[in-house]
Coordinates of C-alpha atoms and ligand atoms in Angstrom, one line a residue:
M5 CA 87.6 114.7 109.4
N6 CA 85.9 111.7 110.4
R7 CA 85.9 109.1 107.7
E8 CA 84.0 106.3 109.0
M9 CA 81.1 108.8 108.7
T10 CA 81.4 109.3 105.2
K11 CA 81.7 105.4 104.5
L12 CA 78.7 104.4 102.3
P13 CA 76.6 101.9 104.2
N14 CA 77.3 98.3 103.1
G15 CA 73.4 97.4 102.5
S16 CA 73.2 93.9 101.9
G17 CA 73.0 91.9 105.0
P18 CA 75.1 88.5 105.6
K19 CA 74.5 85.9 102.6
S20 CA 73.5 82.7 103.5
N21 CA 76.1 79.8 103.0
F22 CA 76.4 76.3 104.1
I23 CA 78.3 76.9 107.5
R24 CA 75.7 79.6 108.4
A25 CA 73.4 76.9 107.9
I26 CA 74.8 74.2 110.0
V27 CA 75.7 76.9 112.6
A28 CA 71.8 77.9 112.5
E29 CA 70.8 74.3 112.7
D30 CA 72.9 73.6 115.7
N31 CA 71.5 76.7 117.4
H32 CA 68.0 75.6 116.6
S33 CA 68.5 71.8 117.7
G34 CA 70.5 72.8 120.9
R35 CA 73.2 70.9 120.3
Y36 CA 75.6 73.3 121.8
G37 CA 73.1 74.8 124.3
G38 CA 73.1 77.6 121.8
R39 CA 76.6 78.4 122.4
V40 CA 78.5 79.3 119.3
Q41 CA 82.4 79.4 119.6
T42 CA 84.9 79.3 116.6
R43 CA 88.7 79.7 116.7
F44 CA 91.0 81.4 114.0
P45 CA 94.2 78.8 114.2
P46 CA 97.2 80.2 112.3
E47 CA 100.7 78.5 112.2
P48 CA 103.1 81.3 113.2
N49 CA 105.3 80.2 110.1
G50 CA 104.6 83.5 108.1
Y51 CA 102.4 86.4 107.6
L52 CA 98.9 86.6 107.2
H53 CA 97.7 86.6 103.6
I54 CA 94.2 87.3 101.7
G55 CA 93.5 83.5 102.1
H56 CA 93.5 84.0 105.9
A57 CA 91.5 87.0 105.6
K58 CA 88.6 84.9 104.3
S59 CA 89.2 82.4 107.1
I60 CA 89.5 85.3 109.6
C61 CA 86.1 87.0 108.3
L62 CA 84.5 83.5 108.5
N63 CA 85.3 82.6 112.0
F64 CA 85.4 86.1 113.6
G65 CA 82.0 87.1 111.6
I66 CA 80.1 83.5 112.5
A67 CA 81.2 84.0 116.3
A68 CA 79.9 87.5 116.1
E69 CA 76.8 87.0 114.4
N70 CA 75.7 84.2 117.0
D71 CA 76.8 86.5 119.8
G72 CA 79.4 83.9 120.4
L73 CA 83.4 83.8 120.9
C74 CA 86.2 83.3 118.2
N75 CA 89.6 82.5 119.6
L76 CA 93.1 83.2 118.3
R77 CA 95.0 80.2 118.9
F78 CA 98.3 79.6 117.7
D79 CA 98.9 76.4 116.2
D80 CA 102.6 76.0 117.2
T81 CA 103.7 72.5 117.1
N82 CA 106.3 72.8 114.3
P83 CA 109.0 74.9 116.0
E84 CA 111.6 74.6 113.3
K85 CA 109.6 76.9 111.1
E86 CA 107.9 79.4 113.8
S87 CA 108.9 82.7 115.4
Q88 CA 107.9 85.1 117.6
E89 CA 108.2 87.8 114.9
Y90 CA 105.1 85.9 112.9
V91 CA 103.1 85.7 116.1
D92 CA 103.5 89.2 116.5
A93 CA 102.8 90.2 112.9
I94 CA 99.8 87.8 113.0
K95 CA 98.0 89.4 116.1
E96 CA 98.8 93.0 114.7
S97 CA 97.3 91.8 111.1
I98 CA 94.0 90.2 112.4
R99 CA 93.2 93.7 114.6
W100 CA 94.1 95.8 111.7
L101 CA 91.5 93.8 109.8
G102 CA 88.9 94.8 112.5
F103 CA 88.6 91.8 114.7
D104 CA 89.3 90.9 118.5
W105 CA 89.7 87.7 119.8
A106 CA 88.1 86.4 122.8
G107 CA 90.4 86.6 126.3
D108 CA 93.9 85.8 126.0
V109 CA 95.8 84.8 123.0
H110 CA 96.0 80.7 123.1
Y111 CA 98.8 78.6 121.6
S112 CA 98.4 74.8 121.1
S113 CA 101.6 74.8 123.2
N114 CA 99.9 75.7 126.2
Y115 CA 98.5 72.0 126.1
F116 CA 101.6 70.4 125.4
Q117 CA 101.4 69.1 129.2
V118 CA 97.9 68.1 128.8
L119 CA 98.4 66.4 125.5
F120 CA 101.2 64.5 127.3
E121 CA 99.0 63.2 129.7
L122 CA 96.2 62.3 127.4
A123 CA 98.7 60.5 125.4
E124 CA 99.8 58.4 128.2
F125 CA 96.0 57.9 128.5
L126 CA 95.6 56.5 125.0
I127 CA 98.6 54.3 125.6
E128 CA 97.4 52.8 128.8
A129 CA 93.7 52.3 127.0
G130 CA 95.4 50.4 124.2
F131 CA 94.8 53.1 121.6
A132 CA 98.5 54.2 121.1
Y133 CA 102.2 52.8 120.9
V134 CA 105.7 53.5 120.7
C135 CA 107.1 52.6 117.0
D136 CA 110.8 52.3 116.2
L137 CA 110.2 52.1 112.3
N138 CA 112.3 54.7 110.8
S139 CA 110.5 57.1 108.1
D140 CA 111.2 55.1 105.3
E141 CA 110.3 52.2 106.7
A142 CA 107.0 53.5 107.9
R143 CA 106.2 55.0 104.6
E144 CA 106.5 51.2 103.2
Y145 CA 104.3 49.9 106.0
R146 CA 101.5 52.6 105.2
G147 CA 100.9 51.2 101.8
S148 CA 99.3 53.3 99.2
L149 CA 96.1 54.5 98.0
T150 CA 95.6 51.4 96.2
T151 CA 97.1 48.8 98.6
K152 CA 96.6 48.2 102.5
G153 CA 99.3 49.1 105.0
T154 CA 101.0 46.3 107.0
D155 CA 101.0 46.4 110.8
S156 CA 104.1 47.6 112.3
P157 CA 106.3 44.8 114.2
Y158 CA 106.1 47.4 117.1
R159 CA 102.4 47.3 117.3
T160 CA 102.0 44.8 119.7
R161 CA 104.3 46.3 122.6
D162 CA 102.4 46.1 126.0
V163 CA 101.0 48.9 127.8
A164 CA 104.0 48.9 130.5
E165 CA 106.7 48.9 127.9
N166 CA 105.2 51.6 125.6
L167 CA 104.8 54.1 128.7
G168 CA 108.3 53.5 129.5
L169 CA 109.4 54.1 125.9
F170 CA 107.2 56.9 125.7
H171 CA 108.4 58.6 128.9
R172 CA 112.2 57.9 127.6
M173 CA 111.2 59.7 124.5
K174 CA 110.1 62.9 126.6
L175 CA 113.5 62.5 128.6
G176 CA 115.5 62.9 125.5
E177 CA 116.9 59.6 125.4
F178 CA 116.4 59.0 121.9
P179 CA 117.6 61.1 118.9
N180 CA 115.2 62.4 116.3
G181 CA 113.5 60.2 114.3
A182 CA 114.5 57.1 116.3
C183 CA 110.6 56.4 117.2
S184 CA 107.2 58.1 117.4
L185 CA 104.2 57.5 119.1
R186 CA 101.6 56.4 117.1
A187 CA 97.6 55.7 117.2
K188 CA 96.4 52.1 116.7
I189 CA 93.8 52.2 114.7
D190 CA 93.8 50.1 111.3
M191 CA 96.4 49.7 108.8
S192 CA 94.1 48.4 106.4
S193 CA 91.7 51.5 106.5
P194 CA 91.1 53.0 102.9
N195 CA 91.9 56.4 104.4
I196 CA 95.4 56.6 105.1
N197 CA 95.1 59.1 107.8
M198 CA 93.6 56.1 109.8
R199 CA 96.5 53.9 109.3
D200 CA 98.0 54.3 112.6
P201 CA 99.1 58.1 112.4
V202 CA 102.0 59.5 114.2
L203 CA 100.8 61.5 117.6
Y204 CA 104.3 62.3 118.8
R205 CA 107.5 62.7 117.0
I206 CA 111.0 63.4 118.7
R207 CA 112.3 67.0 117.8
H208 CA 115.4 68.4 119.7
V209 CA 114.9 71.9 118.8
L210 CA 114.1 75.1 121.0
H211 CA 110.4 76.0 120.8
H212 CA 109.8 80.1 120.6
Q213 CA 107.1 79.7 123.4
T214 CA 108.4 76.7 125.6
G215 CA 111.9 76.9 125.3
N216 CA 113.9 73.5 125.9
K217 CA 111.1 72.3 127.9
W218 CA 110.1 69.7 125.1
C219 CA 112.0 67.6 122.7
I220 CA 109.0 65.6 121.6
Y221 CA 106.2 67.6 120.0
P222 CA 102.3 66.2 119.2
T223 CA 101.6 66.3 115.6
Y224 CA 98.6 68.7 114.1
D225 CA 96.0 66.3 113.6
Y226 CA 96.5 65.3 117.5
T227 CA 96.8 68.6 118.8
H228 CA 94.0 70.2 116.8
C229 CA 91.1 68.5 118.0
V230 CA 92.2 68.2 121.6
S231 CA 92.8 71.9 121.6
D232 CA 89.3 72.6 120.2
A233 CA 87.5 70.1 122.7
L234 CA 89.8 71.8 125.7
E235 CA 88.8 75.5 124.5
S236 CA 84.9 74.3 124.4
V237 CA 84.9 75.1 120.2
T238 CA 81.7 74.3 118.6
H239 CA 82.4 74.7 114.9
S240 CA 85.9 74.1 113.9
L241 CA 86.2 75.6 110.5
C242 CA 89.1 74.6 108.1
T243 CA 90.0 74.1 104.5
L244 CA 89.2 71.4 102.3
E245 CA 92.7 69.5 102.4
F246 CA 91.6 68.6 106.3
E247 CA 88.2 66.5 105.0
D248 CA 90.3 63.2 104.7
H249 CA 91.7 64.0 108.4
R250 CA 88.0 64.4 109.9
P251 CA 87.7 60.8 110.8
L252 CA 90.8 60.9 112.6
Y253 CA 89.6 64.4 114.5
E254 CA 86.6 62.3 115.3
W255 CA 88.4 59.1 116.5
L256 CA 90.7 60.9 118.7
L257 CA 87.9 62.5 120.2
D258 CA 86.1 59.6 120.8
A259 CA 88.7 57.7 122.4
L260 CA 89.6 60.2 124.9
G261 CA 86.0 61.5 125.6
N262 CA 84.4 58.1 126.3
E263 CA 86.7 57.8 129.6
N264 CA 85.4 61.5 130.4
F265 CA 89.2 62.8 129.8
L266 CA 87.9 66.0 127.6
P267 CA 85.0 68.1 128.7
R268 CA 82.3 66.7 126.7
T269 CA 78.9 68.0 127.7
Q270 CA 79.0 70.8 129.9
H271 CA 77.1 73.1 127.6
S272 CA 74.6 70.3 125.7
S273 CA 71.3 70.3 126.3
T274 CA 71.0 66.8 125.7
D275 CA 73.3 64.2 127.6
S276 CA 73.3 61.5 125.2
I277 CA 74.2 63.6 121.9
Y278 CA 77.7 63.7 120.7
N279 CA 78.8 67.3 121.0
F280 CA 82.3 67.7 120.6
P281 CA 83.5 70.3 118.4
K282 CA 82.6 69.6 114.5
Q283 CA 84.9 70.1 112.1
I284 CA 83.8 71.6 109.2
E285 CA 85.4 72.0 105.9
F286 CA 85.2 74.8 103.0
A287 CA 87.3 75.8 99.9
K288 CA 90.4 77.8 100.0
L289 CA 90.3 81.2 98.6
K290 CA 92.7 81.5 95.5
L291 CA 93.4 84.2 93.3
N292 CA 94.5 84.8 89.7
Y293 CA 97.9 86.4 88.8
T294 CA 98.6 85.7 92.7
V295 CA 100.3 83.2 94.5
V296 CA 98.9 82.2 98.1
G297 CA 100.4 80.3 100.5
K298 CA 103.0 80.9 102.9
R299 CA 105.6 78.6 101.8
K300 CA 105.5 80.3 98.3
L301 CA 105.5 83.9 99.7
K302 CA 108.1 83.1 102.1
R303 CA 110.4 82.2 98.7
L304 CA 109.7 85.4 97.3
V305 CA 111.0 87.1 100.6
D306 CA 114.0 84.8 100.9
E307 CA 115.0 85.2 97.5
G308 CA 115.1 89.1 97.4
L309 CA 112.5 89.1 94.7
V310 CA 110.0 91.1 96.4
S311 CA 111.6 93.8 99.3
G312 CA 109.9 91.9 102.1
W313 CA 106.6 90.3 103.5
D314 CA 105.2 93.9 103.6
D315 CA 106.0 94.9 100.0
P316 CA 102.9 96.5 98.5
R317 CA 102.8 93.8 95.7
M318 CA 102.5 91.1 98.2
P319 CA 99.0 89.4 98.8
T320 CA 99.7 89.5 102.6
L321 CA 97.7 91.7 104.9
V322 CA 100.8 93.9 105.9
G323 CA 101.7 94.1 102.0
M324 CA 98.1 95.1 101.2
R325 CA 97.8 97.3 104.2
R326 CA 100.8 99.4 102.9
L327 CA 99.6 99.4 99.4
G328 CA 96.5 101.3 100.8
Y329 CA 94.0 98.6 100.9
T330 CA 91.3 99.2 103.2
P331 CA 90.3 96.5 106.2
S332 CA 86.6 97.5 105.0
A333 CA 87.3 96.7 101.7
L334 CA 88.9 93.2 102.2
R335 CA 85.9 92.4 104.7
N336 CA 83.5 93.2 102.1
F337 CA 85.5 91.4 99.5
C338 CA 85.5 88.1 101.7
E339 CA 81.9 88.6 102.2
S340 CA 81.1 88.7 98.4
V341 CA 83.6 85.8 97.5
G342 CA 81.2 83.7 99.8
V343 CA 81.9 80.3 101.3
S344 CA 81.6 76.8 99.7
K345 CA 83.4 73.6 99.0
N346 CA 84.0 74.5 95.4
E347 CA 87.7 75.4 94.9
G348 CA 87.3 77.8 92.4
V349 CA 90.0 80.5 91.5
V350 CA 88.4 84.4 92.0
D351 CA 89.1 86.8 89.5
I352 CA 91.3 89.3 91.1
A353 CA 89.2 91.9 89.3
M354 CA 86.8 91.3 92.3
L355 CA 89.1 92.2 94.6
E356 CA 90.1 95.2 93.0
H357 CA 86.5 96.2 92.6
A358 CA 86.1 96.0 96.1
I359 CA 89.1 98.5 97.0
R360 CA 87.7 100.6 94.1
E361 CA 84.4 100.9 95.6
D362 CA 85.5 101.4 99.2
L363 CA 88.0 104.1 98.3
D364 CA 85.7 106.0 95.8
A365 CA 83.4 106.6 99.2
S366 CA 86.1 107.2 101.7
S367 CA 89.0 109.1 99.6
P368 CA 89.2 112.9 99.6
R369 CA 90.3 114.2 96.1
V370 CA 93.3 116.1 95.4
M371 CA 95.5 117.2 92.2
C372 CA 98.9 115.6 91.6
V373 CA 100.9 115.7 88.2
L374 CA 102.9 113.0 87.7
D375 CA 105.1 114.2 84.6
P376 CA 104.8 118.0 85.2
L377 CA 104.9 120.2 82.1
R378 CA 105.2 124.0 82.7
M379 CA 102.3 126.3 81.7
V380 CA 102.3 130.0 81.9
I381 CA 99.3 131.9 81.9
T382 CA 100.2 135.2 80.1
N383 CA 97.0 137.3 80.6
L384 CA 97.7 137.0 84.4
G385 CA 100.6 138.6 86.2
N386 CA 102.7 137.4 89.2
D387 CA 100.5 139.0 91.7
D388 CA 97.4 137.1 90.0
T389 CA 97.2 134.7 92.8
A390 CA 94.2 133.3 94.2
T391 CA 93.1 130.5 96.5
L392 CA 90.3 128.3 94.9
S393 CA 88.0 126.6 97.3
L394 CA 87.3 122.9 95.8
A395 CA 85.1 120.1 97.0
R396 CA 86.9 117.5 98.6
H397 CA 84.8 114.9 97.5
P398 CA 82.4 115.4 94.3
K399 CA 79.4 113.7 95.9
I400 CA 79.8 113.4 99.7
T401 CA 79.3 117.0 101.0
E402 CA 80.5 115.9 104.7
F403 CA 84.3 115.8 103.3
G404 CA 84.2 119.8 102.9
M405 CA 86.2 121.8 100.8
R406 CA 90.1 122.6 100.2
N407 CA 92.2 125.4 99.5
V408 CA 93.7 125.2 96.1
P409 CA 96.2 128.1 95.2
F410 CA 96.3 129.1 91.8
S411 CA 98.8 131.4 89.9
N412 CA 99.9 132.2 86.4
E413 CA 102.3 129.5 86.3
I414 CA 101.0 126.1 86.9
L415 CA 102.0 122.5 85.9
I416 CA 99.8 119.9 84.0
D417 CA 100.5 116.4 83.1
R418 CA 102.4 115.8 79.8
A419 CA 100.2 113.4 78.6
D420 CA 97.7 115.9 78.8
F421 CA 99.0 118.3 75.6
L422 CA 99.6 117.5 72.4
E423 CA 101.0 119.8 69.7
E424 CA 98.5 118.2 66.8
A425 CA 94.9 117.0 67.6
I426 CA 94.3 113.1 67.0
P427 CA 90.9 111.8 66.7
G428 CA 89.6 111.1 70.0
F429 CA 92.0 113.5 72.0
K430 CA 90.0 115.8 74.2
R431 CA 92.7 117.4 76.1
L432 CA 94.9 120.4 75.4
V433 CA 96.4 121.1 71.6
L434 CA 98.2 123.8 70.0
G435 CA 95.7 126.3 69.4
G436 CA 92.9 124.5 71.3
E437 CA 91.0 125.0 74.9
V438 CA 90.7 123.0 77.8
R439 CA 89.0 123.5 81.3
L440 CA 91.7 123.4 84.1
R441 CA 89.7 121.4 86.9
G442 CA 88.1 124.0 89.2
S443 CA 89.5 127.0 87.4
Y444 CA 89.6 128.7 83.9
V445 CA 89.5 127.4 80.4
V446 CA 92.6 128.4 78.8
R447 CA 93.9 128.1 75.2
C448 CA 97.5 127.3 74.3
D449 CA 99.1 130.0 71.9
E450 CA 102.6 128.9 71.9
I451 CA 104.9 126.5 73.0
E452 CA 108.6 126.6 74.1
T453 CA 111.0 123.8 73.2
D454 CA 114.5 122.8 74.1
L455 CA 117.3 122.2 71.6
E456 CA 116.1 118.5 71.0
G457 CA 112.5 119.7 70.4
R458 CA 111.1 118.6 73.6
I459 CA 108.4 121.0 74.9
Q460 CA 109.3 122.8 77.8
K461 CA 106.6 125.4 78.3
L462 CA 103.1 126.0 77.2
K463 CA 102.2 129.6 77.0
C464 CA 98.3 130.1 76.9
S465 CA 95.6 132.6 77.8
A466 CA 92.9 132.3 80.4
D467 CA 89.4 133.1 79.2
L468 CA 89.2 135.2 82.6
A469 CA 85.1 135.0 82.2
T470 CA 84.9 131.0 82.6
L471 CA 85.6 130.6 86.5
G472 CA 82.8 128.5 87.8
K473 CA 80.9 129.5 84.5
K474 CA 80.6 128.0 80.9
P475 CA 82.4 129.6 78.1
E476 CA 80.3 131.7 75.8
G477 CA 79.4 130.6 72.4
R478 CA 81.1 127.7 72.1
K479 CA 81.9 124.2 74.0
V480 CA 85.0 123.2 75.9
K481 CA 84.9 119.2 76.4
G482 CA 88.1 118.5 78.0
V483 CA 89.0 118.8 81.6
I484 CA 92.4 118.6 82.8
H485 CA 94.1 118.8 86.3
W486 CA 97.2 120.9 87.3
V487 CA 99.0 122.1 90.5
S488 CA 100.5 125.5 91.3
A489 CA 103.8 125.5 90.2
D490 CA 105.3 127.4 93.0
K491 CA 102.7 126.1 95.9
G492 CA 102.8 122.5 94.7
V493 CA 105.1 120.0 97.0
P494 CA 107.2 117.2 95.3
I495 CA 106.6 113.9 96.1
E496 CA 107.9 110.4 94.9
V497 CA 105.3 108.2 93.4
R498 CA 105.4 104.5 93.2
L499 CA 103.0 102.9 90.6
Y500 CA 102.5 99.3 91.5
D501 CA 101.0 96.2 89.1
R502 CA 100.2 92.8 89.7
L503 CA 103.4 90.8 90.6
F504 CA 102.5 88.0 88.2
N505 CA 102.2 88.1 84.5
V506 CA 100.8 84.7 84.0
E507 CA 97.1 84.2 85.2
Y508 CA 98.0 81.2 87.1
P509 CA 101.3 81.3 88.3
E510 CA 100.5 78.1 90.7
S511 CA 99.0 76.1 87.9
K512 CA 101.0 72.7 87.3
D513 CA 102.0 74.0 83.8
V514 CA 104.0 76.7 85.5
E515 CA 107.5 75.0 86.1
D516 CA 108.7 77.8 88.5
F517 CA 106.3 80.6 89.5
T518 CA 109.1 82.8 90.3
K519 CA 109.9 82.9 86.9
C520 CA 106.6 84.5 85.7
L521 CA 107.1 88.0 87.4
N522 CA 105.9 90.9 86.0
P523 CA 109.1 93.0 85.1
N524 CA 106.6 96.1 85.5
S525 CA 104.8 95.3 88.8
L526 CA 106.5 98.6 90.4
R527 CA 107.6 101.8 88.5
V528 CA 109.1 104.7 90.6
I529 CA 108.5 108.1 89.6
K530 CA 110.3 111.1 91.1
G531 CA 109.7 114.9 90.9
C532 CA 105.8 114.7 90.8
I533 CA 103.9 117.6 92.2
I534 CA 100.8 117.6 94.5
E535 CA 98.5 120.2 95.7
P536 CA 99.5 121.5 99.3
S537 CA 96.0 120.7 101.0
I538 CA 97.2 116.9 101.4
F539 CA 99.7 118.4 103.7
T540 CA 98.1 121.3 105.1
D541 CA 95.0 119.3 105.9
S542 CA 96.9 116.6 107.4
I543 CA 94.9 114.0 105.6
I544 CA 95.8 110.3 106.3
G545 CA 94.7 107.3 104.5
A546 CA 93.7 106.7 100.9
V547 CA 93.3 109.7 98.6
Q548 CA 92.4 109.9 95.0
F549 CA 94.7 111.9 92.7
E550 CA 92.0 113.0 90.4
R551 CA 92.4 111.4 87.0
E552 CA 95.3 109.3 88.2
G553 CA 94.2 106.7 90.5
Y554 CA 93.8 106.2 94.5
F555 CA 97.1 106.8 96.4
T556 CA 98.3 106.2 99.7
E557 CA 101.5 107.6 101.5
D558 CA 104.2 104.7 102.4
V559 CA 104.2 105.4 106.0
S560 CA 106.9 103.2 106.7
E561 CA 109.3 104.5 103.9
S562 CA 107.8 108.6 103.7
S563 CA 109.7 111.1 105.5
S564 CA 109.1 115.0 106.1
S565 CA 111.9 115.4 103.4
R566 CA 110.8 112.6 100.9
R567 CA 107.2 111.7 100.6
I568 CA 106.4 108.7 98.8
F569 CA 102.9 107.5 98.0
N570 CA 101.9 104.3 96.4
R571 CA 99.2 103.7 93.9
T572 CA 97.0 101.6 95.9
I573 CA 94.7 100.9 92.6
T574 CA 94.1 102.7 89.1
L575 CA 90.3 104.3 88.6
R576 CA 89.6 101.7 86.1
N577 CA 90.2 98.0 85.4
S578 CA 93.1 98.8 82.8
W579 CA 95.0 95.7 82.9
E580 CA 93.5 94.4 79.7
Ligands
ATP27 P1 99.4 78.2 104.0 O1 99.3 77.3 102.8 O2 99.4 79.4 103.4 O3 100.5 78.0 104.9 P2 97.9 77.0 106.0 O4 96.6 76.6 105.7 O5 99.1 76.3 106.4 O6 98.2 78.0 104.5 P3 97.5 78.4 108.5 O7 98.3 79.3 109.2 O8 97.7 76.9 109.0 O9 98.1 78.2 107.3 O10 96.3 78.8 108.4 C1 95.2 79.3 109.5 C2 93.7 79.0 108.9 O11 93.7 79.9 107.7 C3 93.5 77.8 108.7 O12 92.3 77.4 109.4 C4 93.2 77.7 107.1 O13 92.6 76.5 106.7 C5 93.2 78.8 106.7 N1 93.7 79.4 105.6 C6 94.8 79.3 104.9 N2 94.9 79.7 103.7 C7 93.7 80.0 103.4 C8 93.1 80.2 102.1 N3 93.8 80.5 100.9 N4 91.6 80.5 102.0 C9 90.7 80.3 102.9 N5 91.3 80.0 104.6 C10 92.9 79.6 104.3
MG28 MG1 100.2 75.4 107.3

């Protein structure tokens, strides 16, 4: 079955936002010669989460809309926390989300040699010096938001001494933290980022890409702007916490670019204008009932509070994929939250709405009974079996039909039967009638209970004139789902719910977010029975269990002898 074909068209075109407007203006003015080049720069220190999805959709989206390119660049300047496992997982998640990067994967570490040589230039030009203050001293000299900083006593070293020390740093002659290379900017700047920021620090540690080649590593601020320039990035989109770093980004590019150390004008239509990459900040995506942030997610994994990065309750791309969220739903969600400079918390109901909308259009229907109760239809014999033909989708005929075996013994959900009617209950009661979805109207004549009084079996009679027809002379309102008792297939179902039971687990009032986990975020139900069409028709991806929700087989844990389905999402928002 071709599922793409049945996707409802996503009618609305891209909404305007301030970044799209800036890019359009730059195209118009020819600032970058009409080129648009972005990059997605994850640090390989964890798995991607829903916030990254926003950044991916934005960066790859802006590039694609403008016939531009988007690079994937691993921002790997903190080797202690990074690993190849994360590199591989990040690449896979980006592809899964439906994007592909331009050319080869880039790594900031590809530029370590260039960055080193550019740092030598900065030293020679008097823009950088080696400083021996230890981290406590450096903090003291830096000043605060309300007090100016103080010049380091090492600030006046001459070029030759600085170069010599910087080379010795590289050769591994000093222990971690003994000294650092700093930009010489302004210790009295109101912006703390401009108070002689560190460009290089000593770290005797193996790097996942460069091995033991380096024992000094460039800082994020130094690396990022240079990497952007080397890759001819035009628009460098990042989140708001870097707003105060923008002057440094520009200072460094100016310092290096003025001497034509960096490619500056190769794409410009006007040589005189400043056309280095432009850093533009936007607000991070935050969701209620959720933590985003790799550090916190890593804690959940490391402390065993979830089963791993791909636990279906995690807001990671691998977790949401296992839960059954689709790339198209996530892309629609990212588009619908928009891009702005306002730090707001998005209601998770918006994400769930995007998932439901997508799955409603793309999921075949099946019947599955989560809590089976046996029903015997007494006016049918053992040989009265039939194969009913039911639509796979109620609205989209391209899905076709499915075969559903019917017989005189079927299973219904325990919750769909009550001995005595209560107001509002429209399903089956003793002495009452109900429609079996796609089959007959049945009346419950008798119940059988075990010694404890628990109902074991319903004895019902079918109105044989009601297959595909309304019953004569009366109305039967309720419709319930069912599965053939001998042809149904047992499965295990995992009902997931929100991981946190407080709305803002990241708020300052919450002392420890790991203490607000929802104890009912996972319920495992064994012995559910599903109609066989799901396996005979080799259906993959999410399906709707009629009246229960959308479910997706857990391919990482399911086996042919133990089939496991994750509830991707309920049919309606039932959280409240
Ligand atoms: P985290 O706090 O989860 O570690 P990060 O910003 O440190 O996030 P990076 O790997 O550095 O993670 O992020 C790669 C890109 O994704 C960056 O451009 C970053 O700004 C962006 N990004 C990260 N989190 C979000 C978010 N919640 N919303 C939007 N963009 C995000
Ligand atoms: Mg980070």
